[in-house]
Amino acid sequence: MNRSLIIAAAELRLMLRSRLALVGVVTLLLLSAIAAVTSAVQMTEAARARAQAQTETDAQFEAQPDRHPHRMVHYGTYALRPVGPLAAFDPGVDSFTGTVVFLEGHRQNSATFGAARESSDLLRFGQLTPAFVLQTLAPLLLIFLGFATVARERERGSLRALAAHGASAGSIVGGKALALGLVALLALTPALVALGWAALRQPHEAAVALVIALAYAGYLAAWVLGIVALSAIARTSQGALIALIAAWALIVVLVPRAAAGWAGVADPLPSRVDTELAIAADLRRIGDSHNPNDPHFAAFKANLLKQYGVTRTEDLPFNYRGRLAQEGERITSQLFKDYAARADAIRARQSGWLAWAGVLSPALSVRNASMVGAATDLTTHTAFMNAAEAYRFDLVQRLNGLQATAVSGADDNARSKDPLADRRTRISADFWKTMPRFDFAAPSASARMAAMLPSLALLALWIVLALGGLALAARRMGRLGA
């Protein structure tokens, strides 16, 4: 162990004397610091803007004048997805899925105003966030600092000298890995500070922030062990560098994108246009509540008349139009809900395939664990959309219920011809203030940590494989007499 420490100290001194290494480390630290600060500022501003917009939207809805309830159904409102406490560390899919949903009667709208759609195309290449720096750039820095760590000694013939001084192959690769691991820990520092700051502001997020930090520490540890192992196996420094760059491109760039493309081909998601056309066709097939001869709604009317023992809708103890609107909303909402559930199921299967692709790329595993922990993953977005839809349906049915119980059927039937009847169908503005406001809470920290376990298990597998590779490299060096 002492010899490993001595070798690690010597390796660190060599890095300190190398201007290239210093420039690389300082550059990465600057990038990490800039990413942490800019991302925190952007997310803080986004959280403030969304909270303010939600408050103003709710206030505008409640400030509407006396109106017919169905006009309020079409006036609608907005639901904005709040920013998660750790979103500044990893925005995840937040930039691509949209954050605002317009809630109105008769239809379920998609989320809009995703940052990737509202910004320049440069954003599609990846935001500069602490998560992006650690997932993509930090391994590259470790490669440039560590590719020659053992191969250089072999080329200089100093491995035999180290062996002659009693250093075993295990202590040599262990010392090299320790030195490179300290550099990785240094590269991790700005991100740890960002996570610590988030945990201080939101103490209930401290545990999940710690798990995210451990996930990235494990990810970089796997890279450190793999780099030293490959440097020990390679015959030359140049060969080690080429192999490591190829591994980086494969693990960080090619496999994640190929896996995402394959998941999309293997389980394709219908386009938005196709979905809209299919929904429109189904709506025509289901029926039209405005058509008195429609079979479904004719039967609905007959059942109501029979239930209340009357022969005319005018004799019902409520406004038939309001009850009809509730039935129509129930049917159309269920149709939109079914289509959304199918799309969610496809996206969930695609995400599942991507999660399993972590067997081929630890970058995918740490990315998935990071997004889940930060509550910026697809599952959290789906939960937001489902919460918004549940709120929309409840709000619309409350308004339809007001039409059924608080608006006279006679006035409702005559309001297009009689201005006085039209005035009497307007509900007092005080009713709008009694409607509940939209509120969404992301999955709890414990639920997110539980959801991170599969990705963390894959990361642990990669660490074990890297340790095995390092042990094999040390044994090979020992057989060859270092």
Coordinates of C-alpha atoms in Angstrom, one line a residue:
M1 CA 0.0 0.0 0.0
N2 CA 2.8 2.3 0.9
R3 CA 4.5 1.7 -2.5
S4 CA 1.2 2.4 -4.2
L5 CA 1.0 5.8 -2.4
I6 CA 4.6 6.6 -3.4
I7 CA 3.8 5.7 -7.0
A8 CA 0.6 7.8 -6.9
A9 CA 2.5 10.8 -5.5
A10 CA 5.1 10.4 -8.2
E11 CA 2.4 10.3 -10.9
L12 CA 0.7 13.4 -9.5
R13 CA 4.0 15.3 -9.4
L14 CA 4.5 14.3 -13.1
M15 CA 1.1 15.6 -13.9
L16 CA 1.8 18.9 -12.1
R17 CA 4.9 19.4 -14.1
S18 CA 3.0 18.8 -17.3
R19 CA 1.5 22.0 -18.7
L20 CA -0.8 20.0 -20.9
A21 CA -2.2 18.2 -17.9
L22 CA -2.6 21.4 -15.9
V23 CA -4.4 23.1 -18.8
G24 CA -6.7 20.2 -19.2
V25 CA -7.6 20.0 -15.5
V26 CA -8.1 23.8 -15.2
T27 CA -10.2 23.9 -18.3
L28 CA -12.4 21.1 -17.1
L29 CA -12.8 22.8 -13.7
L30 CA -13.7 26.1 -15.3
L31 CA -16.2 24.4 -17.6
S32 CA -17.7 22.5 -14.6
A33 CA -17.9 25.8 -12.6
I34 CA -19.4 27.7 -15.5
A35 CA -21.9 24.9 -16.1
A36 CA -22.9 24.8 -12.4
V37 CA -23.4 28.5 -12.1
T38 CA -25.1 29.1 -15.4
S39 CA -27.4 26.1 -15.0
A40 CA -28.3 27.2 -11.5
V41 CA -29.1 30.7 -12.6
Q42 CA -31.1 29.5 -15.6
M43 CA -33.1 27.0 -13.5
T44 CA -33.7 29.5 -10.7
E45 CA -35.0 32.0 -13.3
A46 CA -37.1 29.2 -14.9
A47 CA -38.6 28.2 -11.5
R48 CA -39.4 31.8 -10.7
A49 CA -41.0 32.5 -14.1
R50 CA -43.1 29.3 -14.1
A51 CA -44.3 29.9 -10.6
Q52 CA -45.2 33.5 -11.5
A53 CA -46.9 32.4 -14.7
Q54 CA -48.9 29.8 -12.8
T55 CA -50.0 32.4 -10.3
E56 CA -51.0 34.9 -12.9
T57 CA -52.8 32.2 -14.9
D58 CA -54.8 31.2 -11.9
A59 CA -55.5 34.8 -11.0
Q60 CA -56.8 35.5 -14.6
F61 CA -59.1 32.6 -14.4
E62 CA -60.5 33.6 -11.1
A63 CA -60.9 37.3 -12.3
Q64 CA -63.2 36.4 -15.2
P65 CA -66.6 38.2 -15.1
D66 CA -70.0 36.6 -14.9
R67 CA -70.1 34.0 -17.7
H68 CA -71.9 31.0 -18.9
P69 CA -70.1 28.0 -17.5
H70 CA -69.5 26.5 -20.9
R71 CA -67.7 29.6 -22.0
M72 CA -65.3 29.1 -19.1
V73 CA -64.8 25.5 -20.3
H74 CA -63.5 26.9 -23.6
Y75 CA -61.6 29.8 -21.9
G76 CA -59.5 27.2 -20.1
T77 CA -56.4 27.7 -18.1
Y78 CA -52.7 26.6 -18.1
A79 CA -50.7 24.1 -16.1
L80 CA -47.0 24.7 -15.8
R81 CA -44.5 22.0 -14.7
P82 CA -42.6 23.3 -11.7
V83 CA -38.8 23.0 -11.7
G84 CA -37.3 20.2 -9.6
P85 CA -34.9 21.1 -6.8
L86 CA -32.0 19.2 -8.6
A87 CA -32.9 20.2 -12.2
A88 CA -30.0 22.7 -12.2
F89 CA -27.7 19.8 -12.0
D90 CA -29.4 17.7 -14.7
P91 CA -32.2 19.3 -16.7
G92 CA -32.9 15.8 -18.3
V93 CA -35.7 15.8 -20.8
D94 CA -37.1 19.0 -19.5
S95 CA -35.8 21.0 -22.6
F96 CA -37.4 18.6 -25.1
T97 CA -40.8 17.6 -23.6
G98 CA -42.3 21.1 -23.0
T99 CA -43.3 22.5 -19.7
V100 CA -46.7 24.2 -20.4
V101 CA -50.1 22.6 -21.1
F102 CA -53.2 24.5 -22.1
L103 CA -56.2 22.9 -20.4
E104 CA -59.5 23.3 -22.1
G105 CA -62.7 21.4 -22.7
H106 CA -63.1 18.5 -25.2
R107 CA -59.5 17.8 -25.8
Q108 CA -56.1 16.9 -24.1
N109 CA -53.3 19.1 -25.4
S110 CA -49.6 18.2 -25.5
A111 CA -47.0 20.1 -23.5
T112 CA -45.4 23.0 -25.3
F113 CA -42.6 25.6 -24.9
G114 CA -39.7 23.1 -24.6
A115 CA -36.4 25.0 -24.4
A116 CA -35.0 23.0 -27.3
R117 CA -37.8 24.1 -29.6
E118 CA -37.7 27.7 -28.4
S119 CA -33.9 28.1 -28.6
S120 CA -31.3 27.8 -31.3
D121 CA -30.3 24.4 -32.8
L122 CA -27.1 24.6 -30.7
L123 CA -29.1 23.4 -27.7
R124 CA -29.7 20.1 -29.4
F125 CA -26.0 19.3 -29.1
G126 CA -26.4 19.3 -25.4
Q127 CA -26.7 21.9 -22.7
L128 CA -23.6 22.8 -20.7
T129 CA -24.7 21.4 -17.4
P130 CA -22.7 19.7 -14.6
A131 CA -24.2 16.4 -15.6
F132 CA -23.1 16.9 -19.2
V133 CA -19.6 17.8 -18.2
L134 CA -19.2 14.7 -16.0
Q135 CA -20.9 12.3 -18.4
T136 CA -19.1 13.5 -21.6
L137 CA -16.0 15.7 -20.9
A138 CA -14.6 14.4 -17.7
P139 CA -13.9 10.9 -19.1
L140 CA -12.1 12.5 -22.1
L141 CA -9.9 14.5 -19.7
L142 CA -9.1 11.3 -17.7
I143 CA -8.1 9.6 -21.0
F144 CA -5.7 12.3 -22.0
L145 CA -4.2 12.3 -18.5
G146 CA -4.0 8.6 -18.0
F147 CA -3.5 6.8 -21.4
A148 CA 0.2 6.7 -20.9
T149 CA 0.3 6.3 -17.2
V150 CA 1.7 2.7 -17.4
A151 CA 2.5 2.4 -21.1
R152 CA 4.9 5.3 -20.7
E153 CA 6.8 3.4 -18.0
R154 CA 7.0 0.4 -20.2
E155 CA 8.3 2.4 -23.2
R156 CA 11.0 4.0 -21.0
G157 CA 11.9 0.6 -19.5
S158 CA 11.2 2.0 -16.0
L159 CA 8.8 -0.8 -15.1
R160 CA 11.6 -3.2 -14.5
A161 CA 13.4 -0.6 -12.4
L162 CA 10.2 -0.2 -10.3
A163 CA 10.0 -4.0 -9.9
A164 CA 13.7 -4.1 -8.9
H165 CA 12.9 -1.7 -6.1
G166 CA 10.2 -4.1 -4.8
A167 CA 7.1 -2.6 -6.4
S168 CA 4.7 -5.3 -7.5
A169 CA 2.6 -5.0 -10.6
G170 CA -0.5 -4.6 -8.3
S171 CA 1.1 -1.7 -6.4
I172 CA 2.1 0.0 -9.7
V173 CA -1.3 -0.1 -11.3
G174 CA -2.9 0.6 -7.9
G175 CA -0.7 3.7 -7.5
K176 CA -1.4 4.9 -11.0
A177 CA -5.2 4.4 -10.5
L178 CA -5.1 6.2 -7.2
A179 CA -3.4 9.2 -8.8
L180 CA -5.9 9.3 -11.7
G181 CA -8.7 8.8 -9.2
L182 CA -7.7 11.9 -7.3
V183 CA -7.8 13.9 -10.5
A184 CA -11.3 12.5 -11.1
L185 CA -12.3 13.5 -7.6
L186 CA -11.0 17.0 -8.4
A187 CA -13.0 17.1 -11.6
L188 CA -16.1 16.1 -9.6
T189 CA -15.7 18.9 -7.1
P190 CA -17.7 21.6 -8.8
A191 CA -20.6 19.2 -9.4
L192 CA -20.4 18.1 -5.7
V193 CA -20.6 21.8 -4.7
A194 CA -23.6 22.3 -6.9
L195 CA -25.3 19.2 -5.5
G196 CA -24.4 20.3 -1.9
W197 CA -25.8 23.8 -2.6
A198 CA -29.1 22.2 -3.8
A199 CA -29.2 20.0 -0.8
L200 CA -28.7 23.0 1.5
R201 CA -31.6 24.8 -0.1
Q202 CA -33.8 21.8 -0.1
P203 CA -32.8 19.5 2.8
H204 CA -35.3 16.8 1.9
E205 CA -33.3 16.3 -1.3
A206 CA -30.0 15.7 0.5
A207 CA -30.2 11.9 0.4
V208 CA -31.0 11.7 -3.3
A209 CA -28.3 14.4 -4.1
L210 CA -25.8 12.2 -2.2
V211 CA -26.8 9.1 -4.3
I212 CA -26.4 11.1 -7.5
A213 CA -22.9 12.2 -6.4
L214 CA -22.0 8.5 -5.6
A215 CA -23.4 7.5 -9.0
Y216 CA -21.0 9.9 -10.8
A217 CA -18.2 9.0 -8.5
G218 CA -18.7 5.3 -9.5
Y219 CA -19.0 6.3 -13.2
L220 CA -15.6 8.1 -13.1
A221 CA -14.1 5.4 -11.0
A222 CA -15.0 2.9 -13.7
W223 CA -13.3 5.1 -16.3
V224 CA -10.2 5.5 -14.1
L225 CA -9.8 1.7 -13.6
G226 CA -10.5 1.0 -17.3
I227 CA -8.0 3.6 -18.5
V228 CA -5.2 2.3 -16.2
A229 CA -6.0 -1.3 -17.2
L230 CA -5.8 -0.5 -20.9
S231 CA -2.6 1.5 -20.5
A232 CA -1.1 -1.5 -18.7
I233 CA -2.1 -3.9 -21.4
A234 CA -1.2 -1.7 -24.4
R235 CA 2.2 -2.1 -25.9
T236 CA 2.6 1.6 -26.7
S237 CA 1.2 4.9 -25.4
Q238 CA -0.1 5.7 -28.9
G239 CA -1.9 2.3 -29.0
A240 CA -3.5 3.0 -25.6
L241 CA -4.6 6.5 -26.7
I242 CA -6.3 5.2 -29.9
A243 CA -8.0 2.4 -28.1
L244 CA -9.3 4.7 -25.3
I245 CA -10.5 7.3 -27.7
A246 CA -12.4 4.7 -29.6
A247 CA -13.9 3.4 -26.3
W248 CA -15.0 6.9 -25.4
A249 CA -16.6 7.5 -28.7
L250 CA -18.4 4.1 -28.5
I251 CA -19.5 4.4 -24.9
V252 CA -20.4 8.1 -24.7
V253 CA -21.5 8.9 -28.2
L254 CA -22.3 6.0 -30.4
V255 CA -24.1 3.5 -28.1
P256 CA -26.4 6.0 -26.5
R257 CA -27.5 7.4 -29.8
A258 CA -27.7 4.0 -31.5
A259 CA -29.7 2.6 -28.6
A260 CA -32.1 5.6 -28.8
G261 CA -32.5 5.1 -32.5
W262 CA -33.0 1.4 -32.2
A263 CA -35.6 1.8 -29.5
G264 CA -37.5 4.2 -31.8
V265 CA -37.4 1.8 -34.7
A266 CA -38.2 -1.3 -32.7
D267 CA -41.2 0.3 -30.9
P268 CA -42.2 3.3 -33.0
L269 CA -44.3 6.1 -31.5
P270 CA -47.1 7.3 -33.9
S271 CA -46.5 10.8 -35.1
R272 CA -48.6 13.6 -33.7
V273 CA -50.3 14.1 -37.0
D274 CA -51.3 10.4 -37.2
T275 CA -52.5 10.5 -33.6
E276 CA -54.6 13.6 -34.2
L277 CA -56.2 12.1 -37.3
A278 CA -56.9 8.8 -35.5
I279 CA -58.5 10.7 -32.6
A280 CA -60.7 12.7 -35.0
A281 CA -61.9 9.6 -36.7
D282 CA -62.7 7.9 -33.4
L283 CA -64.6 11.0 -32.2
R284 CA -66.7 10.8 -35.4
R285 CA -67.4 7.2 -34.7
I286 CA -68.2 7.6 -31.0
G287 CA -70.8 10.2 -31.6
D288 CA -71.7 13.9 -31.5
S289 CA -73.4 15.3 -28.4
H290 CA -74.7 18.2 -30.5
N291 CA -76.5 15.8 -32.9
P292 CA -79.9 14.9 -31.4
N293 CA -80.2 11.9 -33.7
D294 CA -76.8 10.4 -32.6
P295 CA -77.5 6.8 -31.4
H296 CA -75.3 7.0 -28.2
F297 CA -76.6 10.4 -27.0
A298 CA -80.2 9.6 -28.1
A299 CA -80.0 6.5 -25.8
F300 CA -78.4 8.6 -23.1
K301 CA -81.3 11.0 -23.3
A302 CA -83.9 8.2 -23.3
N303 CA -82.3 6.6 -20.2
L304 CA -82.4 9.9 -18.3
L305 CA -86.1 10.5 -19.2
K306 CA -86.9 7.0 -18.1
Q307 CA -84.9 7.3 -14.8
Y308 CA -86.7 10.5 -13.8
G309 CA -90.1 9.4 -15.1
V310 CA -90.6 12.3 -17.5
T311 CA -91.1 12.6 -21.3
R312 CA -89.4 15.9 -22.0
T313 CA -85.9 17.2 -21.1
E314 CA -87.6 20.4 -19.9
D315 CA -89.2 18.4 -17.1
L316 CA -85.9 17.0 -15.7
P317 CA -84.9 18.4 -12.3
F318 CA -81.7 19.8 -13.9
N319 CA -80.4 21.4 -17.0
Y320 CA -80.2 18.6 -19.6
R321 CA -77.6 20.5 -21.6
G322 CA -75.2 20.5 -18.6
R323 CA -75.6 16.8 -18.1
L324 CA -75.2 16.2 -21.8
A325 CA -71.9 18.2 -21.7
Q326 CA -70.7 16.1 -18.8
E327 CA -71.4 12.9 -20.7
G328 CA -69.7 14.2 -23.9
E329 CA -66.7 15.3 -21.8
R330 CA -66.5 11.9 -20.1
I331 CA -66.4 10.1 -23.5
T332 CA -63.9 12.4 -25.3
S333 CA -61.7 12.5 -22.2
Q334 CA -61.6 8.7 -22.0
L335 CA -60.6 8.6 -25.7
F336 CA -57.8 11.1 -25.3
K337 CA -56.7 9.2 -22.1
D338 CA -56.6 5.9 -24.0
Y339 CA -54.4 7.4 -26.7
A340 CA -52.1 9.1 -24.2
A341 CA -51.8 5.8 -22.2
R342 CA -50.8 4.0 -25.4
A343 CA -48.2 6.6 -26.2
D344 CA -46.9 6.6 -22.6
A345 CA -46.6 2.8 -22.7
I346 CA -44.5 3.0 -25.9
R347 CA -42.3 5.7 -24.4
A348 CA -41.9 3.6 -21.2
R349 CA -40.8 0.6 -23.3
Q350 CA -38.4 2.7 -25.2
S351 CA -37.0 4.1 -21.9
G352 CA -36.7 0.5 -20.7
W353 CA -34.7 -0.5 -23.7
L354 CA -32.4 2.5 -23.2
A355 CA -32.0 1.6 -19.5
W356 CA -31.0 -2.0 -20.4
A357 CA -28.5 -0.6 -23.0
G358 CA -26.6 0.5 -19.9
V359 CA -25.1 -3.0 -20.1
L360 CA -23.2 -1.7 -23.2
S361 CA -22.6 1.9 -21.9
P362 CA -22.1 3.1 -18.4
A363 CA -22.8 6.6 -19.7
L364 CA -26.4 5.5 -20.3
S365 CA -26.7 4.1 -16.8
V366 CA -25.3 7.2 -15.0
R367 CA -27.5 9.5 -17.3
N368 CA -30.6 7.6 -16.4
A369 CA -29.8 7.5 -12.7
S370 CA -29.0 11.2 -12.8
M371 CA -32.3 12.2 -14.5
V372 CA -34.4 10.0 -12.2
G373 CA -32.7 11.4 -9.2
A374 CA -33.2 15.0 -10.4
A375 CA -36.8 14.3 -11.2
T376 CA -36.2 15.4 -14.8
D377 CA -36.8 12.0 -16.5
L378 CA -39.6 10.9 -18.7
T379 CA -41.5 9.2 -15.9
T380 CA -41.8 12.5 -14.0
H381 CA -42.9 14.3 -17.1
T382 CA -45.6 11.6 -17.7
A383 CA -46.7 12.0 -14.1
F384 CA -47.0 15.8 -14.7
M385 CA -49.1 15.3 -17.9
N386 CA -51.4 12.8 -16.1
A387 CA -51.8 15.2 -13.2
A388 CA -52.6 18.0 -15.6
E389 CA -55.2 15.9 -17.4
A390 CA -56.8 14.8 -14.1
Y391 CA -57.0 18.4 -13.1
R392 CA -58.4 19.5 -16.5
F393 CA -61.1 16.8 -16.4
D394 CA -62.2 17.7 -12.9
L395 CA -62.3 21.4 -13.7
V396 CA -64.3 20.9 -16.9
Q397 CA -66.8 18.6 -15.2
R398 CA -67.2 21.0 -12.3
L399 CA -68.1 23.7 -14.8
N400 CA -70.4 21.4 -16.7
G401 CA -72.0 20.5 -13.3
L402 CA -72.6 24.2 -12.7
Q403 CA -74.4 24.4 -16.1
A404 CA -76.5 21.5 -15.1
T405 CA -77.5 22.7 -11.6
A406 CA -77.1 26.5 -11.6
V407 CA -78.4 27.4 -15.1
S408 CA -82.0 27.1 -16.0
G409 CA -82.7 24.8 -18.9
A410 CA -85.3 27.2 -20.3
D411 CA -82.9 30.1 -20.2
D412 CA -80.1 27.9 -21.7
N413 CA -82.3 26.9 -24.6
A414 CA -83.4 30.5 -25.2
R415 CA -80.2 32.4 -24.6
S416 CA -79.2 32.6 -28.3
K417 CA -82.4 34.5 -29.1
D418 CA -83.3 36.2 -25.8
P419 CA -80.7 38.7 -24.4
L420 CA -82.3 38.6 -21.0
A421 CA -82.2 34.8 -20.9
D422 CA -78.6 34.9 -22.0
R423 CA -77.9 37.3 -19.1
R424 CA -79.6 34.9 -16.6
T425 CA -77.4 32.0 -17.8
R426 CA -74.3 33.8 -16.6
I427 CA -72.9 32.4 -13.4
S428 CA -71.5 34.8 -10.8
A429 CA -67.8 35.4 -11.0
D430 CA -67.5 34.3 -7.4
F431 CA -67.8 30.7 -8.6
W432 CA -64.5 30.9 -10.5
K433 CA -62.7 31.6 -7.2
T434 CA -64.0 28.3 -5.7
M435 CA -62.3 26.2 -8.4
P436 CA -59.2 24.4 -7.1
R437 CA -55.8 25.5 -8.4
F438 CA -53.4 23.1 -10.2
D439 CA -50.7 21.7 -8.1
F440 CA -48.1 19.1 -9.0
A441 CA -45.5 17.4 -6.8
A442 CA -42.7 15.3 -8.3
P443 CA -42.1 11.8 -7.0
S444 CA -40.7 11.8 -3.5
A445 CA -36.9 11.5 -2.9
S446 CA -37.3 7.9 -1.6
A447 CA -39.3 6.9 -4.7
R448 CA -36.7 8.4 -7.0
M449 CA -33.9 6.6 -5.1
A450 CA -35.7 3.3 -5.5
A451 CA -36.2 4.0 -9.2
M452 CA -32.4 4.7 -9.5
L453 CA -31.5 1.2 -8.3
P454 CA -31.4 -0.7 -11.6
S455 CA -29.1 1.9 -13.2
L456 CA -26.9 2.0 -10.1
A457 CA -26.7 -1.8 -10.3
L458 CA -25.5 -1.6 -13.9
L459 CA -22.9 1.0 -12.8
A460 CA -21.7 -1.3 -10.1
L461 CA -21.4 -4.1 -12.7
W462 CA -19.2 -1.8 -14.8
I463 CA -17.0 -1.0 -11.7
V464 CA -16.6 -4.7 -11.1
L465 CA -15.7 -5.3 -14.7
A466 CA -13.1 -2.5 -14.6
L467 CA -11.6 -3.9 -11.4
G468 CA -11.4 -7.3 -13.0
G469 CA -9.7 -5.7 -16.0
L470 CA -7.2 -4.0 -13.8
A471 CA -6.5 -7.2 -11.9
L472 CA -5.9 -9.1 -15.2
A473 CA -3.6 -6.3 -16.4
A474 CA -1.6 -6.5 -13.2
R475 CA -1.3 -10.2 -13.4
R476 CA -0.2 -10.0 -17.0
M477 CA 2.4 -7.4 -16.0
G478 CA 3.6 -9.7 -13.2
R479 CA 4.0 -12.7 -15.6
L480 CA 6.0 -10.5 -18.0
G481 CA 8.2 -9.3 -15.1
A482 CA 6.6 -5.8 -15.4

